[in-house]
Amino acid sequence: MITKKGDNMAKKYKSDNKKKCLIGPLNKHKRIEKAFRVRLKAASSEMELPLLDQPCNGDEQLYTTKIASFSKGLPHNSLGEVDLQAYSQFIKALKTGDKDHFESIPLGGNAKLANSQAAYAFDLAGTDCHKLKISAPPSFNSAWAAGEMAELYWQALTRDVPFHEYRTNSLIREAASELSSFSDFRGPKAGGKVTTATLFRGNTPGDLTGPYISQFLWKNIPYGGTTIIQRYRTTLAGSDHMTSYKKWLDIQNGSASAAPLFDPEARYIRNGRDLGEYVHQDFSFQSPLSACLILSSFGREALDIYNPYLKSETQDGFITFGAPHILDFVTKVGRAALEAAWFQKYLVHRRLRPEEFGGRVHNHMTGAASYPINSELLHSNVLSKVFSEYRSYLLPMSYPEGCPIHPAYPAGHAAIVGAGATVLKAFFKESFKIPDPVTASSDGISLLPYSGKSLTIGGELNKLAANISLGRNTAGVHWRSDGIEGMKLGEAVAISILRDYSATYHEKFSGFSFTKFDGALIKIK
């Protein structure tokens, strides 16, 4: 028989035990207060950042016919020049942000603009995308733009040349020689010249070391209980598109495209066409995710020296400073990088795509119109070669549909991979040498051992960023500066997110430290 007094004692015992379940340095009230202070400090720090001007090249204001502005998907005249009333409605929607105005933008066909309103999105970690900036892109009539367009024509003509054969291929040597002659070509050089070893590569540390393709696009990917072999579907050699003027104009007006012609054999990425198709079919953060999985298989020795668990005798990292932490970040930064890119694309630059510029070149060269295109491009050998092969001066495209329906500058792929590579450099040891490096055979069927200079995590992550960014150029849908500035924008996004999260860890952590794309060292505490 339980007495009333005994019943009360039992209740008190249960109540006391409930109170004792929660242990730790902070009670629930102090935890709530500290969580608030962490968020408030991050928000306050972002609030104190200076307001930055957003530089542009002024082309939209300079050319009243909008020949230097992105307009694909809107209605155009026979020269491929945009209907000015339609363009005005497009600008009105962007200026006002009014959702109904976006629904009133006239389209030239069935293709729809890609997610314009993402330019206004907010995020809850990192610097607000409207407070980040990039340099102004080349102006339409500049020698800089001429050099970039010449490079794109050469990339189109050499898509089927295996990277493994660059040093001996005559067309590659001709491309390098001509690009060296452009007064403002900004690709990497050796001894002041573009060479077969620097052609179509990026400018970051490690880009010029070893094979053209990063090890992270060739090596097997550990994927849970299986392994992904990096042989991908590609398109047939010589299957280029939009080289007839009618098809080009139809595509500018938003018409549907033909289906691609696929190679029946899956291949390791071995040339520009394969690389262009990889960045055609990939999902947003695919390449940084793949790199993360490969890096995680290298073991503790590949982790960054500042990882707090490397010195622990009793613990390993997992949810913090372990695989779930890194995987979360390498995917998390991708969307934030796209938000930053979309702000720049739609609300600042609205730069025309290379295929649109190719239409201007064609109409100028055939006498259908007169445009202020720099003479270095108009007098180049590559234009003659393009015309000789395709009977037009249009830029031959890898994709039947051409570029996506959003402005060129900066490149979204570049922003994503720039952010992802930055996160991986923060968590892994940049100086760690990649074990058992490989290179693809000329037919892309097998991998061969690579025995040249040592390849490091830092260099191969930089190269991965360049491959993904410039691979879009190889397909014809982006300019070099789209990729270079997109990578830097993604890097800035990742740095700001790493900085916000650095205050959330309990471990004794001295901060993230790594090398930026420009070679500068950075420490984030």
Coordinates of C-alpha atoms in Angstrom, one line a residue:
M1 CA 0.0 0.0 0.0
I2 CA 1.5 3.4 -1.1
T3 CA 0.9 6.2 1.3
K4 CA 0.2 9.8 0.2
K5 CA 3.6 10.8 1.7
G6 CA 5.3 8.0 -0.3
D7 CA 3.5 9.1 -3.5
N8 CA 4.7 12.7 -3.1
M9 CA 8.3 11.5 -2.5
A10 CA 8.2 9.4 -5.7
K11 CA 7.0 12.4 -7.7
K12 CA 9.7 14.6 -6.2
Y13 CA 12.3 11.9 -7.0
K14 CA 11.1 11.8 -10.6
S15 CA 11.1 15.6 -10.9
D16 CA 14.7 15.9 -9.5
N17 CA 15.9 13.2 -11.9
K18 CA 14.4 15.1 -14.9
K19 CA 16.3 18.2 -13.9
K20 CA 19.5 16.1 -13.7
C21 CA 19.1 14.7 -17.3
L22 CA 20.6 17.8 -18.9
I23 CA 24.3 18.2 -18.3
G24 CA 26.9 20.6 -19.7
P25 CA 28.4 24.0 -19.2
L26 CA 25.3 25.9 -20.1
N27 CA 21.7 25.6 -18.8
K28 CA 18.9 26.0 -21.2
H29 CA 18.5 29.7 -20.6
K30 CA 22.2 30.4 -21.1
R31 CA 22.2 28.3 -24.2
I32 CA 19.4 30.3 -25.7
E33 CA 21.2 33.5 -24.9
K34 CA 24.5 32.4 -26.4
A35 CA 22.8 31.1 -29.5
F36 CA 21.2 34.5 -29.9
R37 CA 24.5 36.3 -29.4
V38 CA 26.3 34.1 -32.0
R39 CA 23.6 34.9 -34.6
L40 CA 23.5 38.6 -33.6
K41 CA 27.3 38.9 -33.9
A42 CA 27.3 37.4 -37.3
A43 CA 24.5 39.7 -38.5
S44 CA 26.1 42.7 -36.9
S45 CA 29.4 42.0 -38.6
E46 CA 27.7 41.8 -42.0
M47 CA 25.8 45.0 -41.2
E48 CA 29.0 46.8 -40.6
L49 CA 30.6 45.9 -44.0
P50 CA 31.0 48.9 -46.3
L51 CA 28.5 49.5 -49.1
L52 CA 30.2 48.9 -52.4
D53 CA 29.6 50.4 -55.8
Q54 CA 28.9 47.8 -58.5
P55 CA 31.1 48.6 -61.5
C56 CA 29.9 47.7 -65.0
N57 CA 31.3 48.3 -68.5
G58 CA 28.7 50.8 -69.5
D59 CA 27.8 49.0 -72.7
E60 CA 24.1 48.9 -72.0
Q61 CA 23.9 52.6 -71.8
L62 CA 26.4 53.2 -74.7
Y63 CA 24.6 51.1 -77.3
T64 CA 21.0 52.2 -77.7
T65 CA 20.1 49.1 -79.8
K66 CA 21.4 46.9 -77.0
I67 CA 23.8 45.0 -79.2
A68 CA 26.1 44.4 -76.3
S69 CA 23.4 43.2 -73.9
F70 CA 22.0 39.8 -73.2
S71 CA 18.6 39.3 -74.9
K72 CA 18.2 35.6 -75.8
G73 CA 14.6 34.4 -75.5
L74 CA 13.2 37.9 -76.2
P75 CA 11.9 38.8 -79.8
H76 CA 14.5 39.9 -82.3
N77 CA 14.7 41.4 -85.8
S78 CA 16.4 39.7 -88.7
L79 CA 19.8 40.9 -87.5
G80 CA 19.3 39.3 -84.1
E81 CA 18.9 42.7 -82.5
V82 CA 16.4 42.7 -79.7
D83 CA 12.9 44.3 -79.9
L84 CA 13.5 47.4 -77.8
Q85 CA 10.0 47.5 -76.3
A86 CA 10.5 43.9 -75.1
Y87 CA 13.9 44.8 -73.7
S88 CA 12.4 47.8 -71.9
Q89 CA 9.8 45.6 -70.2
F90 CA 12.6 43.2 -69.2
I91 CA 14.5 46.1 -67.6
K92 CA 11.3 47.5 -66.0
A93 CA 10.7 44.1 -64.3
L94 CA 14.3 44.0 -63.0
K95 CA 14.2 47.6 -61.7
T96 CA 10.9 47.3 -59.9
G97 CA 11.1 43.7 -58.8
D98 CA 7.4 43.6 -59.3
K99 CA 6.3 40.0 -59.7
D100 CA 3.5 40.9 -62.1
H101 CA 6.0 42.8 -64.3
F102 CA 8.0 39.6 -64.7
E103 CA 4.9 37.9 -66.0
S104 CA 4.5 40.6 -68.7
I105 CA 8.0 40.3 -70.3
P106 CA 7.4 39.5 -74.0
L107 CA 9.1 36.3 -75.2
G108 CA 10.1 35.4 -78.7
G109 CA 9.3 31.7 -78.4
N110 CA 8.7 29.0 -75.9
A111 CA 12.0 29.3 -74.0
K112 CA 11.7 31.0 -70.6
L113 CA 14.1 33.3 -68.8
A114 CA 16.0 31.4 -66.1
N115 CA 14.9 32.3 -62.6
S116 CA 15.4 36.1 -62.8
Q117 CA 13.9 36.7 -59.4
A118 CA 16.6 34.7 -57.7
A119 CA 18.6 37.9 -58.0
Y120 CA 16.7 39.3 -55.0
A121 CA 17.0 36.3 -52.7
F122 CA 18.4 36.5 -49.2
D123 CA 20.4 33.9 -47.2
L124 CA 20.9 33.4 -43.5
A125 CA 24.7 32.7 -43.5
G126 CA 27.5 34.7 -45.1
T127 CA 27.6 38.1 -46.7
D128 CA 24.4 39.2 -48.4
C129 CA 25.0 38.7 -52.2
H130 CA 24.2 42.3 -52.9
K131 CA 27.2 43.4 -50.9
L132 CA 29.7 41.4 -52.9
K133 CA 31.2 42.7 -56.2
I134 CA 33.3 41.7 -59.1
S135 CA 35.2 43.7 -61.7
A136 CA 33.5 45.1 -64.8
P137 CA 33.6 42.7 -67.8
P138 CA 35.4 43.6 -71.1
S139 CA 33.5 46.2 -73.2
F140 CA 32.0 45.1 -76.5
N141 CA 34.6 47.0 -78.7
S142 CA 37.7 46.3 -76.6
A143 CA 40.8 44.3 -77.5
W144 CA 40.2 42.3 -74.4
A145 CA 36.8 41.1 -75.7
A146 CA 38.4 40.4 -79.1
G147 CA 41.0 38.2 -77.5
E148 CA 38.3 36.3 -75.5
M149 CA 36.2 35.8 -78.6
A150 CA 39.2 34.5 -80.6
E151 CA 39.9 32.0 -77.9
L152 CA 36.3 30.8 -78.1
Y153 CA 36.5 30.3 -81.8
W154 CA 39.8 28.4 -81.4
Q155 CA 38.2 26.3 -78.6
A156 CA 35.4 25.4 -80.9
L157 CA 37.8 24.4 -83.7
T158 CA 39.9 22.2 -81.4
R159 CA 37.2 20.5 -79.4
D160 CA 38.1 17.1 -80.7
V161 CA 41.8 17.3 -80.1
P162 CA 42.8 15.1 -77.2
F163 CA 44.5 17.0 -74.3
H164 CA 47.1 14.3 -74.4
E165 CA 48.1 15.4 -77.9
Y166 CA 48.2 19.2 -77.4
R167 CA 52.0 19.5 -77.5
T168 CA 52.2 17.9 -81.0
N169 CA 48.9 19.0 -82.7
S170 CA 49.4 21.5 -85.5
L171 CA 46.0 23.2 -84.9
I172 CA 46.7 23.6 -81.2
R173 CA 50.1 25.2 -82.0
E174 CA 48.4 27.6 -84.5
A175 CA 45.8 28.6 -81.8
A176 CA 48.5 29.3 -79.3
S177 CA 50.5 31.3 -81.8
E178 CA 47.6 33.5 -82.8
L179 CA 46.3 34.1 -79.3
S180 CA 49.9 35.3 -78.4
S181 CA 49.5 38.0 -81.0
F182 CA 46.4 39.6 -79.4
S183 CA 47.3 42.8 -77.5
D184 CA 45.1 42.1 -74.5
F185 CA 44.7 38.4 -74.2
R186 CA 44.6 37.4 -70.5
G187 CA 45.0 33.7 -70.5
P188 CA 48.1 32.2 -68.9
K189 CA 51.4 32.5 -70.7
A190 CA 55.0 31.2 -70.5
G191 CA 57.7 33.7 -71.3
G192 CA 55.1 36.2 -72.4
K193 CA 53.6 33.7 -75.0
V194 CA 50.6 31.5 -75.1
T195 CA 52.0 28.0 -75.5
T196 CA 50.6 24.5 -76.1
A197 CA 51.2 23.9 -72.3
T198 CA 49.2 27.1 -71.3
L199 CA 46.5 27.1 -73.9
F200 CA 42.9 27.2 -72.6
R201 CA 44.1 26.8 -69.0
G202 CA 43.3 28.8 -65.9
N203 CA 45.5 31.3 -64.1
T204 CA 45.5 29.9 -60.5
P205 CA 48.4 28.2 -58.7
G206 CA 48.7 24.6 -59.9
D207 CA 46.8 25.1 -63.2
L208 CA 49.8 24.7 -65.4
T209 CA 51.2 21.6 -63.5
G210 CA 50.5 18.2 -65.0
P211 CA 47.7 17.1 -67.2
Y212 CA 45.0 19.5 -68.4
I213 CA 42.2 17.8 -66.5
S214 CA 42.2 17.7 -62.6
Q215 CA 42.6 14.4 -60.9
F216 CA 39.2 14.9 -59.3
L217 CA 37.6 14.5 -62.7
W218 CA 39.4 11.2 -63.5
K219 CA 39.9 9.2 -60.3
N220 CA 37.3 6.8 -59.0
I221 CA 34.8 8.3 -56.6
P222 CA 34.0 6.3 -53.4
Y223 CA 30.2 6.5 -53.1
G224 CA 29.0 4.7 -50.0
G225 CA 28.9 1.0 -50.8
T226 CA 29.9 1.4 -54.4
T227 CA 32.5 3.1 -56.6
I228 CA 31.7 5.6 -59.4
I229 CA 34.0 5.2 -62.4
Q230 CA 34.4 8.6 -64.1
R231 CA 33.5 7.6 -67.6
Y232 CA 30.8 9.9 -68.9
R233 CA 28.4 10.1 -71.8
T234 CA 29.7 12.5 -74.4
T235 CA 28.6 13.6 -77.9
L236 CA 30.0 12.5 -81.2
A237 CA 33.1 14.2 -82.7
G238 CA 32.2 17.0 -85.1
S239 CA 28.6 17.4 -83.8
D240 CA 28.6 21.2 -83.6
H241 CA 25.5 23.4 -83.7
M242 CA 24.0 26.8 -84.6
T243 CA 26.4 27.4 -87.5
S244 CA 23.5 28.2 -89.9
Y245 CA 22.2 31.8 -89.6
K246 CA 18.5 30.7 -89.6
K247 CA 19.0 28.2 -86.8
W248 CA 21.1 30.8 -84.9
L249 CA 18.3 33.4 -85.2
D250 CA 15.6 30.8 -84.3
I251 CA 17.5 29.9 -81.1
Q252 CA 17.9 33.6 -80.2
N253 CA 14.1 34.0 -80.4
G254 CA 13.6 31.0 -78.1
S255 CA 12.8 28.2 -80.5
A256 CA 13.3 24.6 -79.7
S257 CA 16.6 22.9 -80.6
A258 CA 17.5 19.6 -82.1
A259 CA 18.5 16.6 -80.0
P260 CA 22.3 16.1 -79.3
L261 CA 24.1 13.2 -81.1
F262 CA 25.6 11.0 -78.3
D263 CA 28.6 8.8 -78.6
P264 CA 27.6 5.2 -77.7
E265 CA 30.8 4.7 -75.7
A266 CA 31.2 6.3 -72.2
R267 CA 34.6 7.9 -71.9
Y268 CA 37.0 9.5 -69.5
I269 CA 37.2 13.2 -70.2
R270 CA 39.9 13.4 -72.9
N271 CA 39.2 16.5 -74.9
G272 CA 37.2 19.8 -75.0
R273 CA 34.1 18.2 -76.3
D274 CA 34.0 15.7 -73.4
L275 CA 34.6 18.4 -70.9
G276 CA 31.9 20.6 -72.4
E277 CA 29.4 17.8 -72.2
Y278 CA 30.3 17.0 -68.6
V279 CA 29.4 20.6 -67.6
H280 CA 26.3 20.3 -69.8
Q281 CA 24.9 17.3 -67.9
D282 CA 26.3 17.8 -64.3
F283 CA 24.1 18.8 -61.4
S284 CA 25.0 22.0 -59.6
F285 CA 27.7 21.0 -57.1
Q286 CA 28.6 17.6 -58.7
S287 CA 32.3 18.3 -59.2
P288 CA 33.1 19.7 -55.7
L289 CA 31.0 16.9 -54.1
S290 CA 33.0 14.3 -56.1
A291 CA 36.3 15.9 -55.1
C292 CA 35.2 15.8 -51.5
L293 CA 34.4 12.1 -51.6
I294 CA 37.8 11.4 -53.2
L295 CA 39.6 13.5 -50.7
S296 CA 37.9 11.9 -47.8
S297 CA 39.2 8.5 -49.0
F298 CA 42.8 9.8 -48.5
G299 CA 42.6 9.5 -44.7
R300 CA 43.7 11.7 -41.9
E301 CA 47.0 12.6 -43.5
A302 CA 45.1 14.7 -46.1
L303 CA 43.2 16.8 -43.5
D304 CA 44.2 20.4 -42.9
I305 CA 46.8 20.7 -40.2
Y306 CA 44.5 23.0 -38.2
N307 CA 41.8 20.4 -37.8
P308 CA 41.4 20.3 -34.0
Y309 CA 41.0 16.5 -33.9
L310 CA 44.4 15.7 -35.5
K311 CA 46.0 16.3 -32.1
S312 CA 43.3 14.7 -29.9
E313 CA 44.2 11.5 -28.1
T314 CA 40.6 10.5 -27.4
Q315 CA 38.4 11.9 -30.1
D316 CA 37.8 12.0 -33.9
G317 CA 35.9 14.6 -35.8
F318 CA 32.5 13.7 -37.3
I319 CA 29.6 16.1 -37.1
T320 CA 32.2 18.9 -36.7
F321 CA 35.5 18.7 -38.6
G322 CA 34.6 15.3 -40.1
A323 CA 33.0 14.1 -43.3
P324 CA 29.4 15.2 -42.5
H325 CA 30.7 18.7 -41.8
I326 CA 32.7 19.0 -45.0
L327 CA 30.0 17.4 -47.2
D328 CA 27.4 19.9 -45.8
F329 CA 29.6 22.9 -46.5
V330 CA 30.7 21.9 -50.0
T331 CA 27.0 21.6 -51.0
K332 CA 25.7 24.5 -48.8
V333 CA 28.0 27.1 -50.5
G334 CA 26.8 26.2 -54.0
R335 CA 23.4 27.7 -53.8
A336 CA 24.7 30.8 -52.0
A337 CA 27.3 31.2 -54.8
L338 CA 24.5 31.0 -57.4
E339 CA 22.5 33.7 -55.6
A340 CA 25.5 36.0 -55.8
A341 CA 26.0 35.2 -59.5
W342 CA 22.4 35.8 -60.3
F343 CA 22.5 39.2 -58.7
Q344 CA 25.4 40.2 -60.8
K345 CA 24.0 38.6 -64.0
Y346 CA 20.6 40.3 -63.9
L347 CA 20.8 43.4 -61.8
V348 CA 24.3 44.7 -62.7
H349 CA 25.8 43.4 -66.0
R350 CA 23.4 41.7 -68.4
R351 CA 26.4 40.8 -70.6
L352 CA 25.6 39.2 -73.9
R353 CA 26.6 35.6 -74.5
P354 CA 29.4 34.6 -76.9
E355 CA 26.8 33.1 -79.3
E356 CA 25.1 36.5 -79.5
F357 CA 28.5 38.2 -80.1
G358 CA 29.1 35.6 -82.9
G359 CA 25.9 36.8 -84.6
R360 CA 27.2 40.4 -84.5
V361 CA 30.5 39.2 -86.0
H362 CA 28.7 37.3 -88.8
N363 CA 26.5 40.2 -89.7
H364 CA 29.4 42.6 -89.7
M365 CA 31.7 40.4 -91.8
T366 CA 28.9 39.7 -94.4
G367 CA 28.0 43.4 -94.6
A368 CA 24.5 43.0 -93.2
A369 CA 25.3 45.5 -90.4
S370 CA 28.2 47.5 -89.0
Y371 CA 29.3 47.0 -85.4
P372 CA 32.2 48.4 -83.4
I373 CA 34.0 45.1 -83.1
N374 CA 37.7 45.4 -82.4
S375 CA 39.8 45.0 -85.6
E376 CA 42.2 42.4 -84.0
L377 CA 39.3 39.9 -84.1
L378 CA 38.0 40.9 -87.5
H379 CA 41.5 40.4 -89.1
S380 CA 42.3 37.1 -87.2
N381 CA 43.1 33.9 -88.9
V382 CA 40.6 32.0 -86.8
L383 CA 37.6 33.8 -88.4
S384 CA 38.8 32.7 -91.8
K385 CA 39.1 29.1 -90.6
V386 CA 35.6 29.1 -89.1
F387 CA 34.1 30.5 -92.3
S388 CA 36.0 28.0 -94.4
E389 CA 34.6 25.1 -92.4
Y390 CA 31.1 26.3 -91.6
R391 CA 30.4 28.9 -94.3
S392 CA 29.4 31.4 -91.6
Y393 CA 31.2 33.5 -88.9
L394 CA 28.9 32.3 -86.1
L395 CA 30.4 30.6 -83.1
P396 CA 30.0 26.8 -83.5
M397 CA 28.3 25.6 -80.3
S398 CA 28.6 22.2 -78.5
Y399 CA 25.0 22.3 -77.4
P400 CA 22.0 22.2 -79.8
E401 CA 20.2 24.8 -77.7
G402 CA 23.2 27.0 -77.2
C403 CA 23.6 28.9 -74.0
P404 CA 21.0 29.0 -71.1
I405 CA 18.5 31.8 -71.0
H406 CA 20.3 34.0 -68.5
P407 CA 23.1 36.6 -68.9
A408 CA 26.7 35.6 -69.2
Y409 CA 28.6 37.4 -66.5
P410 CA 29.6 35.8 -64.2
A411 CA 29.4 32.1 -64.9
G412 CA 27.2 30.2 -62.5
H413 CA 29.2 27.0 -62.8
A414 CA 32.4 29.0 -62.0
A415 CA 30.8 30.5 -58.9
I416 CA 29.6 27.1 -57.6
V417 CA 33.0 25.3 -58.2
G418 CA 34.9 28.4 -56.9
A419 CA 32.9 28.2 -53.6
G420 CA 33.2 24.4 -53.4
A421 CA 37.0 24.3 -54.1
T422 CA 37.5 27.1 -51.4
V423 CA 35.7 25.0 -48.8
L424 CA 37.8 21.9 -49.7
K425 CA 41.0 23.9 -49.4
A426 CA 39.9 25.0 -46.0
F427 CA 39.4 21.5 -44.7
F428 CA 42.2 19.6 -46.5
K429 CA 46.0 20.0 -46.6
E430 CA 46.8 21.8 -49.8
S431 CA 50.4 20.5 -49.9
F432 CA 49.3 16.8 -49.7
K433 CA 50.4 14.9 -52.8
I434 CA 47.7 13.1 -54.8
P435 CA 48.5 9.4 -54.7
D436 CA 48.8 7.4 -58.0
P437 CA 48.0 10.2 -60.4
V438 CA 46.6 9.4 -63.8
T439 CA 45.9 10.8 -67.2
A440 CA 43.3 9.8 -69.9
S441 CA 44.2 8.0 -73.0
S442 CA 43.6 9.8 -76.3
D443 CA 40.5 7.8 -76.9
G444 CA 39.1 8.2 -73.4
I445 CA 38.7 4.5 -72.9
S446 CA 41.4 4.0 -70.2
L447 CA 43.5 5.9 -67.6
L448 CA 47.2 5.8 -67.8
P449 CA 49.8 6.4 -65.0
Y450 CA 51.0 10.0 -64.8
S451 CA 54.7 10.4 -63.8
G452 CA 55.5 14.1 -64.1
K453 CA 55.7 16.8 -61.4
S454 CA 53.9 16.0 -58.2
L455 CA 50.2 17.0 -58.1
T456 CA 48.9 18.5 -54.8
I457 CA 45.4 18.8 -53.4
G458 CA 45.6 22.6 -53.6
G459 CA 46.8 22.7 -57.2
E460 CA 44.3 20.1 -58.4
L461 CA 41.4 21.8 -56.6
N462 CA 42.4 25.1 -58.4
K463 CA 42.6 23.1 -61.7
L464 CA 39.2 21.6 -61.0
A465 CA 37.7 25.1 -60.7
A466 CA 39.4 26.1 -63.9
N467 CA 38.3 23.0 -65.8
I468 CA 34.6 23.4 -64.8
S469 CA 34.7 27.2 -65.5
L470 CA 36.6 27.1 -68.8
G471 CA 34.8 23.9 -69.8
R472 CA 31.7 26.0 -70.3
N473 CA 33.8 28.2 -72.6
T474 CA 34.9 25.2 -74.6
A475 CA 31.2 24.5 -75.2
G476 CA 30.8 28.1 -76.4
V477 CA 28.4 29.3 -73.7
H478 CA 30.7 31.5 -71.6
W479 CA 33.6 33.9 -71.9
R480 CA 37.0 33.5 -70.1
S481 CA 36.3 36.5 -67.8
D482 CA 32.9 35.0 -66.9
G483 CA 34.7 32.0 -65.5
I484 CA 37.6 33.8 -63.8
E485 CA 35.4 36.3 -62.0
G486 CA 32.8 33.7 -61.2
M487 CA 35.4 31.6 -59.4
K488 CA 36.5 34.6 -57.4
L489 CA 32.9 35.5 -56.5
G490 CA 32.2 31.9 -55.4
E491 CA 35.4 32.1 -53.3
A492 CA 34.2 35.3 -51.6
V493 CA 30.9 33.6 -50.8
A494 CA 32.6 30.6 -49.3
I495 CA 34.9 32.7 -47.2
S496 CA 32.0 34.7 -45.8
I497 CA 30.2 31.5 -44.8
L498 CA 33.2 29.9 -43.3
R499 CA 33.8 33.2 -41.3
D500 CA 30.2 33.1 -39.9
Y501 CA 30.4 29.5 -38.9
S502 CA 33.8 29.8 -37.3
A503 CA 32.1 31.2 -34.2
T504 CA 29.8 28.2 -33.8
Y505 CA 32.3 25.5 -32.8
H506 CA 33.1 24.4 -29.3
E507 CA 36.5 22.8 -30.2
K508 CA 39.8 24.6 -29.6
F509 CA 40.1 25.8 -33.2
S510 CA 42.6 28.3 -34.5
G511 CA 40.7 29.0 -37.7
F512 CA 40.6 28.0 -41.4
S513 CA 43.8 28.8 -43.4
F514 CA 44.3 28.3 -47.2
T515 CA 45.5 29.8 -50.4
K516 CA 43.1 31.9 -52.5
F517 CA 42.9 31.7 -56.2
D518 CA 45.1 34.7 -56.6
G519 CA 47.9 33.0 -54.6
A520 CA 47.3 35.0 -51.4
L521 CA 47.2 33.3 -48.0
I522 CA 44.1 33.8 -45.9
K523 CA 43.3 32.9 -42.3
I524 CA 39.6 32.9 -41.1
K525 CA 39.0 33.0 -37.4

